[in-house]
PDB file of C-alpha atoms and ligand atoms in Angstrom:
ATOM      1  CA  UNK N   1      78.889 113.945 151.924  1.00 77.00           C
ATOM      2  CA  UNK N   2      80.981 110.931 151.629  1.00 94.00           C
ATOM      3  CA  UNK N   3      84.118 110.657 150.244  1.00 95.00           C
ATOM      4  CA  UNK N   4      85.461 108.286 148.025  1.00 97.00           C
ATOM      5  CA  UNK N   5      87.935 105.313 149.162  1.00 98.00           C
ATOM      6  CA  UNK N   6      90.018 103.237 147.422  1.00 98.00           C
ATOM      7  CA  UNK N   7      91.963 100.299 149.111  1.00 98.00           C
ATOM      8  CA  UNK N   8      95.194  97.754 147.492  1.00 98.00           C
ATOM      9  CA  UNK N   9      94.563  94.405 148.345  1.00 98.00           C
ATOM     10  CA  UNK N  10      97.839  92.981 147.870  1.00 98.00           C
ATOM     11  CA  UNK N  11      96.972  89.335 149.087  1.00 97.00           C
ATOM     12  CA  UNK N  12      99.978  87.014 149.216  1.00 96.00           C
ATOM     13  CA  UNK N  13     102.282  88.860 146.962  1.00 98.00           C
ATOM     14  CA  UNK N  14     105.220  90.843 147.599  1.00 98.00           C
ATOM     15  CA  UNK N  15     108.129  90.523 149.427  1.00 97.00           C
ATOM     16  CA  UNK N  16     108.065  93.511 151.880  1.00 97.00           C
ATOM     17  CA  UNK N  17     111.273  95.290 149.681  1.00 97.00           C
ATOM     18  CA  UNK N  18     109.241  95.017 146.745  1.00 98.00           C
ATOM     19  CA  UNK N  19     106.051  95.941 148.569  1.00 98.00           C
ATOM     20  CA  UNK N  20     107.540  98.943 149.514  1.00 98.00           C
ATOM     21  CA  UNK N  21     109.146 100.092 145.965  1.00 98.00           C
ATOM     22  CA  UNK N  22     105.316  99.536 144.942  1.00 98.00           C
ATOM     23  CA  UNK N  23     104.077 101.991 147.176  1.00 98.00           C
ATOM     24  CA  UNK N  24     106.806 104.886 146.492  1.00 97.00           C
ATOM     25  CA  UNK N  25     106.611 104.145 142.667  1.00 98.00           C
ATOM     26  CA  UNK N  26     102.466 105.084 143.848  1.00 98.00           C
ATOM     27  CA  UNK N  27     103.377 108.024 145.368  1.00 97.00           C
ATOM     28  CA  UNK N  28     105.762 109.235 142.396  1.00 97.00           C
ATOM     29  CA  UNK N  29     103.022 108.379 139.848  1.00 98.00           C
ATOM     30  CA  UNK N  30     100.624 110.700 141.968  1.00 97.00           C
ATOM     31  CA  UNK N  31     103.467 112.911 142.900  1.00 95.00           C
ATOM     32  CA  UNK N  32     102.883 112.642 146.664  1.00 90.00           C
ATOM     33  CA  UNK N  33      99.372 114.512 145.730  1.00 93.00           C
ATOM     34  CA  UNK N  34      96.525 111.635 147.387  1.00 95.00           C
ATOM     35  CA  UNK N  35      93.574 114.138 147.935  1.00 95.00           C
ATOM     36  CA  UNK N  36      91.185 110.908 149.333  1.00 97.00           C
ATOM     37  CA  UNK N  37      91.862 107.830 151.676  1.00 97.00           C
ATOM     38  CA  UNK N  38      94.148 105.707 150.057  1.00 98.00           C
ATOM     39  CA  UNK N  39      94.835 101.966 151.751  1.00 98.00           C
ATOM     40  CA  UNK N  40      97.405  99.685 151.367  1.00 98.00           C
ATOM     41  CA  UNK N  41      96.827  96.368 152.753  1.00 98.00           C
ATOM     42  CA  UNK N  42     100.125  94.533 152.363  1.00 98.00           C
ATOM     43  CA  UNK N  43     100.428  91.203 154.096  1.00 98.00           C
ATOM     44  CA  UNK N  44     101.228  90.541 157.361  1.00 97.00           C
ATOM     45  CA  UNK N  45     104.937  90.111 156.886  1.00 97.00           C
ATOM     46  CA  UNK N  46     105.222  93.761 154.898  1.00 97.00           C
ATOM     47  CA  UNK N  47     103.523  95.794 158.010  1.00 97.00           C
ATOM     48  CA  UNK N  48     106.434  97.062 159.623  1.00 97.00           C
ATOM     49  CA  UNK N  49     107.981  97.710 156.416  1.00 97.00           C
ATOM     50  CA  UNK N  50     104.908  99.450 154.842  1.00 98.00           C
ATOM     51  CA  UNK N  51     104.251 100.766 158.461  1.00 97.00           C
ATOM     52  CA  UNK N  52     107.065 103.629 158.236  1.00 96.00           C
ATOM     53  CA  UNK N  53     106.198 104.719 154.734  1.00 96.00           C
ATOM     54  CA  UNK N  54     102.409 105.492 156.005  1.00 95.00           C
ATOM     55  CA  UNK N  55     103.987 107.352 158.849  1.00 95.00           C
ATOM     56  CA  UNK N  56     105.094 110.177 156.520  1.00 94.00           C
ATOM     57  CA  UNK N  57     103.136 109.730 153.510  1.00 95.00           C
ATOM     58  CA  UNK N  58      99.724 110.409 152.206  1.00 96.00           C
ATOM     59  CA  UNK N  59      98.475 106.278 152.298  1.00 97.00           C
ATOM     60  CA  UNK N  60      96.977 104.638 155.101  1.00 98.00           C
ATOM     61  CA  UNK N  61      98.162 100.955 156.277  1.00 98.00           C
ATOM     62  CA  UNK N  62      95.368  97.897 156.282  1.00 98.00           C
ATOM     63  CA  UNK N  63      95.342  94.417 157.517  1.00 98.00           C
ATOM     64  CA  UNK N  64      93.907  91.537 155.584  1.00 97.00           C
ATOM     65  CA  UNK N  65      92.675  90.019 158.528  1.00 97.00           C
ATOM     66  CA  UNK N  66      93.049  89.587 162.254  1.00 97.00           C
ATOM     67  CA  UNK N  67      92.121  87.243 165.252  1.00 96.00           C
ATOM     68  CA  UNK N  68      89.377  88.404 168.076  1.00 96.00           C
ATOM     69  CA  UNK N  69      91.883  87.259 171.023  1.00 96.00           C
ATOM     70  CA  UNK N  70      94.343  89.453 172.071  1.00 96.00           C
ATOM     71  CA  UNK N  71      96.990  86.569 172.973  1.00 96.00           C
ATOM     72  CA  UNK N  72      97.195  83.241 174.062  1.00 96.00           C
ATOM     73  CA  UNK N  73      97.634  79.343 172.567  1.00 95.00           C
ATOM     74  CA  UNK N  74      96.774  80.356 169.068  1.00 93.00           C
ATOM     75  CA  UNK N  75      99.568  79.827 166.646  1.00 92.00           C
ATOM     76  CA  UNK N  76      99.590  81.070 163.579  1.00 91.00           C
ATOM     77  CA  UNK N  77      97.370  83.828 164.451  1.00 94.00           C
ATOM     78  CA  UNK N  78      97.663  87.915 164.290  1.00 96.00           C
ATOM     79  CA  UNK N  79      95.672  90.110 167.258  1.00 97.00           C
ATOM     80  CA  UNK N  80      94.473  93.503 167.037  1.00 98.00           C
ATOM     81  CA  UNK N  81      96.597  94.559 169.641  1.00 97.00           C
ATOM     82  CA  UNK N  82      99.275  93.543 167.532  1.00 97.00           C
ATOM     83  CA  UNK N  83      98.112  95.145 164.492  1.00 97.00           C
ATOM     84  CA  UNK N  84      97.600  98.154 166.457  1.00 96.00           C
ATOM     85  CA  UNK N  85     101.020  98.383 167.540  1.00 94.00           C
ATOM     86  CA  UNK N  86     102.144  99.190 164.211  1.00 92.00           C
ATOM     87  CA  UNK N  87      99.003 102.070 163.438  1.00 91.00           C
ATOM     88  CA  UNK N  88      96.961  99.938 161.279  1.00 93.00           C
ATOM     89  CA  UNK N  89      94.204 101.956 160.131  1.00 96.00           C
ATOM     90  CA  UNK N  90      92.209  99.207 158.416  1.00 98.00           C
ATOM     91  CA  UNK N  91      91.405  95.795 158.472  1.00 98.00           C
ATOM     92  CA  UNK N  92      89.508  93.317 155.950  1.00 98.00           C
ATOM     93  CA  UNK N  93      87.453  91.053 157.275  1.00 98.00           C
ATOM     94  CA  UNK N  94      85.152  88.434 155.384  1.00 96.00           C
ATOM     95  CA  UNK N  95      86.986  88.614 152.228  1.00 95.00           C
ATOM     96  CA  UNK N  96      85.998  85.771 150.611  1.00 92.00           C
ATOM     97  CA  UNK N  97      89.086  84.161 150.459  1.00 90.00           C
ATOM     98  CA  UNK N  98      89.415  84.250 154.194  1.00 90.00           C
ATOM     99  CA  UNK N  99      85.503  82.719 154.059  1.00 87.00           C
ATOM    100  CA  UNK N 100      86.986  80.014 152.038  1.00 80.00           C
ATOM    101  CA  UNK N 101      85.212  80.517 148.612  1.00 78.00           C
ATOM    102  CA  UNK N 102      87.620  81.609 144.935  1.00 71.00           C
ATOM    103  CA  UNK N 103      86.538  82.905 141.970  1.00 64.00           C
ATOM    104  CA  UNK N 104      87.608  80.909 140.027  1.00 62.00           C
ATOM    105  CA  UNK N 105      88.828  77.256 141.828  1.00 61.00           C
ATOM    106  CA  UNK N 106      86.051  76.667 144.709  1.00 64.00           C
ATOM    107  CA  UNK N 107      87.649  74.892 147.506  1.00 67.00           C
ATOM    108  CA  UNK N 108      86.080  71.400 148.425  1.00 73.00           C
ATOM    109  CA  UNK N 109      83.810  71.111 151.484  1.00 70.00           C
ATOM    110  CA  UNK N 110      86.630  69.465 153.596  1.00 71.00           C
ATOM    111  CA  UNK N 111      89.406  72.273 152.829  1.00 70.00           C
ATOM    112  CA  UNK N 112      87.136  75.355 153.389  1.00 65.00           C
ATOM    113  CA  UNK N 113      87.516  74.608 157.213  1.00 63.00           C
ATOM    114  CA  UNK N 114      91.228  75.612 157.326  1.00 66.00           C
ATOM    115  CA  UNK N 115      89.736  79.137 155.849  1.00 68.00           C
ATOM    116  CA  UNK N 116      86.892  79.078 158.560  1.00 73.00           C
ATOM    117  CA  UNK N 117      85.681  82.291 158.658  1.00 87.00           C
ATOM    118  CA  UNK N 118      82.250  82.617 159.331  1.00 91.00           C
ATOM    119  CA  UNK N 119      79.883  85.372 160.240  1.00 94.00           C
ATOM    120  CA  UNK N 120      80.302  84.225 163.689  1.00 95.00           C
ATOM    121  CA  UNK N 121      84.019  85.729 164.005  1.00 95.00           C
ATOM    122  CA  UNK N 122      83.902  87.730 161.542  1.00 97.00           C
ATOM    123  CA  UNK N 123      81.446  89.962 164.084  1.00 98.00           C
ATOM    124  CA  UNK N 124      84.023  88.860 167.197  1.00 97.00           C
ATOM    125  CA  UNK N 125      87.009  90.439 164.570  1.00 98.00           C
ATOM    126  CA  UNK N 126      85.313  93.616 163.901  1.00 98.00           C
ATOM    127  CA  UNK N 127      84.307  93.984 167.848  1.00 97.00           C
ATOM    128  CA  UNK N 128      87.690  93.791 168.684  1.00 98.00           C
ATOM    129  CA  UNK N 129      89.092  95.788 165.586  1.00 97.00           C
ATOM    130  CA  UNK N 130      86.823  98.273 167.025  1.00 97.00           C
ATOM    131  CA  UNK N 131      88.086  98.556 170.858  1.00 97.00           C
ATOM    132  CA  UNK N 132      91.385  98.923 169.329  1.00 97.00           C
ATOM    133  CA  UNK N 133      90.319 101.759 167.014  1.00 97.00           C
ATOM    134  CA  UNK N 134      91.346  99.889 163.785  1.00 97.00           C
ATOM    135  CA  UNK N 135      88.197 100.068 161.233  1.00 97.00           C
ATOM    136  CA  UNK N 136      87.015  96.984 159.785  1.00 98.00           C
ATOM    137  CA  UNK N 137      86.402  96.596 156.008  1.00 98.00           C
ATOM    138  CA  UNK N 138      83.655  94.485 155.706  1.00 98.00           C
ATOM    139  CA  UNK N 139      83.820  92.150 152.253  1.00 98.00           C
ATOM    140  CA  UNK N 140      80.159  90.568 151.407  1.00 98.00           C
ATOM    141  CA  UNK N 141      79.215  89.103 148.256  1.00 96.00           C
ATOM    142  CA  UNK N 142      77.570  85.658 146.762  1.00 95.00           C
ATOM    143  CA  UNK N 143      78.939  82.827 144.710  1.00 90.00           C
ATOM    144  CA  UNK N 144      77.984  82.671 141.607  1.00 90.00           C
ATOM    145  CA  UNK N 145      76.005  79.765 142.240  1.00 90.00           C
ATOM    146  CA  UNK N 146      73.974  81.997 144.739  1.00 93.00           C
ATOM    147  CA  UNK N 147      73.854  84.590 142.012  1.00 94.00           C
ATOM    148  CA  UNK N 148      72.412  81.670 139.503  1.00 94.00           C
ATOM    149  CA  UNK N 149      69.800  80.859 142.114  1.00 96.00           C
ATOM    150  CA  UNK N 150      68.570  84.332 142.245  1.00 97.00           C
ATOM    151  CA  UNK N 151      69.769  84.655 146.231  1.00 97.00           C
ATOM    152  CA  UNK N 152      71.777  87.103 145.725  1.00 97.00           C
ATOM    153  CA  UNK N 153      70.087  89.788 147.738  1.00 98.00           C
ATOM    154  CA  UNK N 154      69.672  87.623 150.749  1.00 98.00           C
ATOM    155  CA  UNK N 155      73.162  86.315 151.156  1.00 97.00           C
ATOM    156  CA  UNK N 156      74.307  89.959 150.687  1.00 98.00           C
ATOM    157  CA  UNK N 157      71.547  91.173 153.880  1.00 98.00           C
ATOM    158  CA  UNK N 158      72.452  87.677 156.105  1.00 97.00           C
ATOM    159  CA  UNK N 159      76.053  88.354 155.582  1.00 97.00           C
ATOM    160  CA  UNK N 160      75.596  91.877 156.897  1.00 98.00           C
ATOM    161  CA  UNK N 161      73.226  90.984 159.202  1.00 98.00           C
ATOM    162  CA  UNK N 162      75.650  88.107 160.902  1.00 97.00           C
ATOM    163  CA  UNK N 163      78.529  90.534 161.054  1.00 98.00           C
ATOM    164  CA  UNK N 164      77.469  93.042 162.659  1.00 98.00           C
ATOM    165  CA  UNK N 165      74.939  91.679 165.358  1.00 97.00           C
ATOM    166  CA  UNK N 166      74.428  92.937 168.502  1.00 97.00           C
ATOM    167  CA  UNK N 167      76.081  96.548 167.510  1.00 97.00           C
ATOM    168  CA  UNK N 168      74.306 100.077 168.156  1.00 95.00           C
ATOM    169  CA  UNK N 169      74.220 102.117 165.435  1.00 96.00           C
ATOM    170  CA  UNK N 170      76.560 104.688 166.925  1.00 95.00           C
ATOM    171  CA  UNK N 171      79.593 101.911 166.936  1.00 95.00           C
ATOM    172  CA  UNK N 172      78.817 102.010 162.724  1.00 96.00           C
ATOM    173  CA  UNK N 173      78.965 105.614 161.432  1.00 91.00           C
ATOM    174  CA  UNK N 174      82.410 104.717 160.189  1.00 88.00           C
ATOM    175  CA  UNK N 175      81.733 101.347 158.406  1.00 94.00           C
ATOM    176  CA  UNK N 176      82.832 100.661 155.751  1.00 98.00           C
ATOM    177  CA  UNK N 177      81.260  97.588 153.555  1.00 98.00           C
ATOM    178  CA  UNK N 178      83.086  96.026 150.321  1.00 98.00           C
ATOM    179  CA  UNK N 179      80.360  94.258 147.943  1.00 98.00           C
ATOM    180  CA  UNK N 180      82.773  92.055 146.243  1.00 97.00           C
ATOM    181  CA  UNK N 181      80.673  89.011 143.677  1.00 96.00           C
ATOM    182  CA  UNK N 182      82.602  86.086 144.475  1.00 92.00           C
ATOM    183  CA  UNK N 183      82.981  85.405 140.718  1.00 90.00           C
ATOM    184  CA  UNK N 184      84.384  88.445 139.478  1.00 90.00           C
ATOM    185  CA  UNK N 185      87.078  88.361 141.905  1.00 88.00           C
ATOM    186  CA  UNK N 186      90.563  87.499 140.281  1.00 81.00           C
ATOM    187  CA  UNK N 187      88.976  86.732 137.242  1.00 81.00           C
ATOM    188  CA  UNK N 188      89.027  89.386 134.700  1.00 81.00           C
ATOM    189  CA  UNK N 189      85.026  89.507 134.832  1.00 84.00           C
ATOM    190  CA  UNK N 190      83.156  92.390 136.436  1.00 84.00           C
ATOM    191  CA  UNK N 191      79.841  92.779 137.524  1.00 91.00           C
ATOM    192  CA  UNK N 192      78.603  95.532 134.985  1.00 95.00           C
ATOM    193  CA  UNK N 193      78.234  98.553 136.331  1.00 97.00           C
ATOM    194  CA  UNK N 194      74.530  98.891 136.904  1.00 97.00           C
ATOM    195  CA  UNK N 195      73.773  95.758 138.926  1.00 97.00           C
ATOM    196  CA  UNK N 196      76.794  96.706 141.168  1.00 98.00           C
ATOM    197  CA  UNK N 197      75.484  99.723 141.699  1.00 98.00           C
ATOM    198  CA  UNK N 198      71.987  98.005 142.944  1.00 98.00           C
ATOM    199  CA  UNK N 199      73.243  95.906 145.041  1.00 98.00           C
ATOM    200  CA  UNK N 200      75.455  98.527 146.950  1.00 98.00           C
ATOM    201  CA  UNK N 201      71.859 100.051 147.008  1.00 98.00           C
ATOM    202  CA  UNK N 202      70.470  96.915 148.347  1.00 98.00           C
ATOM    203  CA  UNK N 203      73.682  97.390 151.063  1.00 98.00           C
ATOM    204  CA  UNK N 204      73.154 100.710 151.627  1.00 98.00           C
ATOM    205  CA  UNK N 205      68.930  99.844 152.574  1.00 98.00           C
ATOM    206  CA  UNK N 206      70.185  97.171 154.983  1.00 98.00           C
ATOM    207  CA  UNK N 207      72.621  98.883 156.829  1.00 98.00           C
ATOM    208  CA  UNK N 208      69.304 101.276 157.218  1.00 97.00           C
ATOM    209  CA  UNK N 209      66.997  98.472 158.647  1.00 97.00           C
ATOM    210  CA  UNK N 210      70.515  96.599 160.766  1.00 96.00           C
ATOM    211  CA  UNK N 211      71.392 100.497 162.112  1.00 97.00           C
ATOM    212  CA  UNK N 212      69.586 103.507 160.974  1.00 96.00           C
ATOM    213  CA  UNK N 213      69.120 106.029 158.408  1.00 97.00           C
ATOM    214  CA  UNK N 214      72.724 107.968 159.173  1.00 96.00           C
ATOM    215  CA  UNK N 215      74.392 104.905 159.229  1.00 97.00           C
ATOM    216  CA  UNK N 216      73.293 104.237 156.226  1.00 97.00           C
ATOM    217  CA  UNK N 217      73.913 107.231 154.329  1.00 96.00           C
ATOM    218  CA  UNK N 218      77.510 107.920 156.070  1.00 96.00           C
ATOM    219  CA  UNK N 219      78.770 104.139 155.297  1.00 97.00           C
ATOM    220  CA  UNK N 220      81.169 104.007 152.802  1.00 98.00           C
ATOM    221  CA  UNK N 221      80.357 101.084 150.464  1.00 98.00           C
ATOM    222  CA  UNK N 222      82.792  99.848 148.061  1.00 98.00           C
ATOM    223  CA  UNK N 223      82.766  97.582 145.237  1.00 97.00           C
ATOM    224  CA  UNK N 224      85.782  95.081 144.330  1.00 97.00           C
ATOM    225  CA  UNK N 225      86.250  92.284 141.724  1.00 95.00           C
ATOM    226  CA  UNK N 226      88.315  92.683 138.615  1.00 93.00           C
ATOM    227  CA  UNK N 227      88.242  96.652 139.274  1.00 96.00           C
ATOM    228  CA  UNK N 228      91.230  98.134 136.362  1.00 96.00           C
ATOM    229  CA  UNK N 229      91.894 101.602 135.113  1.00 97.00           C
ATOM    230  CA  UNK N 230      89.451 100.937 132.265  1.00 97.00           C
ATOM    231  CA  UNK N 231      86.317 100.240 134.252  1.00 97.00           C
ATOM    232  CA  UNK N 232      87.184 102.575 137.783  1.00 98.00           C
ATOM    233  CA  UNK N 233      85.582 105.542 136.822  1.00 98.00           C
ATOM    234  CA  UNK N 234      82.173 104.218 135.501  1.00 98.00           C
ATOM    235  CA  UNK N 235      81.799 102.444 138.864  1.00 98.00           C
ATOM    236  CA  UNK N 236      82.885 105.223 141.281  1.00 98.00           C
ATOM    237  CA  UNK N 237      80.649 107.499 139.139  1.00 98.00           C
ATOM    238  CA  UNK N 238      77.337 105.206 140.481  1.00 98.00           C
ATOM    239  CA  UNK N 239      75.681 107.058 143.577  1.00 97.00           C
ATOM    240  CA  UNK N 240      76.270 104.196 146.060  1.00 98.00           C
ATOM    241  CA  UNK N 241      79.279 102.891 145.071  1.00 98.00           C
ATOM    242  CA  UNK N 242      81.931 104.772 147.050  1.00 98.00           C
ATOM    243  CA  UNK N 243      85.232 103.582 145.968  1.00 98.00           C
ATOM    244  CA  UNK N 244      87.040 100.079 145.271  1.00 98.00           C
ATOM    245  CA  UNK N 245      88.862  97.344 146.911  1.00 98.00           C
ATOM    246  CA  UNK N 246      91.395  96.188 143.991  1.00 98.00           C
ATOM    247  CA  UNK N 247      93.102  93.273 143.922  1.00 97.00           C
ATOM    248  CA  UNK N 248      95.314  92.558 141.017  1.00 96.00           C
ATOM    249  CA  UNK N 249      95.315  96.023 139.661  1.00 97.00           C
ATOM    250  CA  UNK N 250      96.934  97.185 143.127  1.00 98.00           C
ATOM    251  CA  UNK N 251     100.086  95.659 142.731  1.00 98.00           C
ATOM    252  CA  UNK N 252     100.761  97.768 139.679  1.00 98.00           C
ATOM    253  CA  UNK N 253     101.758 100.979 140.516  1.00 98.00           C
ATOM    254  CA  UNK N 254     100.993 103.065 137.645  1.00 98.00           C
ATOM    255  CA  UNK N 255      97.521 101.246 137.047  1.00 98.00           C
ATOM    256  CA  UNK N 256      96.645 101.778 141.019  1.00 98.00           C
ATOM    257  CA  UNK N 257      97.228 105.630 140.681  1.00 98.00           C
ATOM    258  CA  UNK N 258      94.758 105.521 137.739  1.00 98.00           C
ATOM    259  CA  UNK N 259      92.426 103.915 139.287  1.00 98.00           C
ATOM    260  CA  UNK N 260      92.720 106.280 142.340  1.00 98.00           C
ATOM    261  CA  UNK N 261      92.364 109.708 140.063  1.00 98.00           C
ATOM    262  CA  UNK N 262      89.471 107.853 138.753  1.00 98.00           C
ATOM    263  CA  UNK N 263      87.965 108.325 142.570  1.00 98.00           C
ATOM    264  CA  UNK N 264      89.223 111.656 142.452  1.00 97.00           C
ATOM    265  CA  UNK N 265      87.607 112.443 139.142  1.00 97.00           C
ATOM    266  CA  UNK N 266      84.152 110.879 140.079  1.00 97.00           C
ATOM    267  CA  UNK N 267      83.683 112.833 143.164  1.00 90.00           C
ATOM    268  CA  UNK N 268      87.030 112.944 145.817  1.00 65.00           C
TER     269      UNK N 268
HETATM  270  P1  LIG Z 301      90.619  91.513 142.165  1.00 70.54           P
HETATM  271  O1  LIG Z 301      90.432  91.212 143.727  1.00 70.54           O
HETATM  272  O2  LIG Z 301      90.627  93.004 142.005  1.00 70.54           O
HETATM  273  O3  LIG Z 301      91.925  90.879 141.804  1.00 70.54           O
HETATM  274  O4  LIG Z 301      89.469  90.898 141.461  1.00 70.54           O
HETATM  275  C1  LIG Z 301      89.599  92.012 144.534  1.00 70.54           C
HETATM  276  C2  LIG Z 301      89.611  91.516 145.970  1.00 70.54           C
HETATM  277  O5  LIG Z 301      89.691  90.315 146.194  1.00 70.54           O
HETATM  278  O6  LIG Z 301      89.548  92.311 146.909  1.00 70.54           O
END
């Protein structure tokens, strides 16, 4: 039986003092009571910060992304081994953003390039998140041009596919996969309820042909874009949908606890 997930994307916002307040004001609103895998995934600056609070409380620290080299010539960059010195749990990798591709304000051709990631390292990220113990989160999800052009399906299954060549099945037992539709991300739109729930189905049947059956079921899949209080519970209620990544609605404390009961309620 798997249980439900819910992780706080916090992206480039907060300093790390108000990143913290956000996280205790969490913990007051749920009154230190967190019955399922809560994730906070502050940016890189915040870790150390947000680092002691996970020590002794019921939340679990995330990255938003990471480099596949452990050290060397690369400025600018942040290693797993470094992540793991602080206990990361978690770490995104493919979120859309880091692929290059908004919502709402698509980056031109010659910009995406300084976002770069493509399924190429995002595999080389999550085989090193792995050796260090720290479990990738793995975003997918199409454009809504690809949407438009009915290839929605097949950038979901190539994206999966890319990322996670050349593992065995028993390196994936843990995975976790966010579906996240590039155009409901950050923009107040969400994919109704019953096409996210088939294409975390559609997820759910690749990871079966990528890996195998118990892969498949045990994967926790997630769905993310414009998750609130409001919508939370009809989502986590669908069979395959498993949680939420949450962007905005994370950095509000009281709204984040909502939408974590909402997990609770549909299943803990
Ligand atoms: P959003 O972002 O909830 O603000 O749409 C989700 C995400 O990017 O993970």
């Amino acid at each position: 039986m798997r249980s439900k997930l819910v992780a706080g994307n916090w992206k480039m916002n907060k300093t790390s003092a108000e990143g913290e307040a956000l996280v205790e004001q969490f913990l007051d609103a749920m009154n230190d009571h967190v019955p399922i895998d809560v994730i906070v995934i502050p940016p890189y600056l915040s870790i150390p910060r947000i680092a002691e609070i996970c020590r002794r409380a019921p939340v679990k620290l995330g990255a938003q992304d990471v480099f596949w080299m452990d050290e060397g010539a690369f400025t600018s960059r942040v290693s797993a081994k470094q992540l793991h010195e602080f206990c990361a749990d978690y770490c995104l990798v493919g979120h859309s953003e880091t692929r290059g591709k908004f919502g709402q304000l698509e980056v031109p051709e010659t910009t995406v390039g300084y976002f770069a990631e493509t399924d190429e390292t995002i595999n080389l990220k999550i085989k090193k998140l792995m050796f260090y113990g720290i479990k990738p989160i793995l975003c997918v999800g199409e454009t809504l041009a690809e949407r438009e052009a009915g290839k929605t399906d097949e950038v979901i299954a190539s994206q999966i596919r890319g990322a996670l060549d050349g593992l065995e099945a028993a390196e994936l037992y843990e995975l976790i996969v966010a579906y996240e539709p590039v155009w409901a991300i950050g923009t107040g739109v969400t994919c109704d309820t019953p096409e996210a729930q088939r294409v975390c189905s559609q997820v759910r049947l690749v990871l079966a042909e990528v890996a195998d059956a118990d892969v498949a079921s045990n994967a926790r899949i997630l769905y993310g874009g414009s998750v609130k209080p409001g919508n939370a519970l009809e989502l986590f209620s669908q069979p395959d949908i498993d949680g939420g990544l949450v962007g905005g609605a994370s950095l509000d404390p009281k709204g984040f606890a909502d939408i974590v009961r909402s997990a609770i309620q549909a299943g803990g």
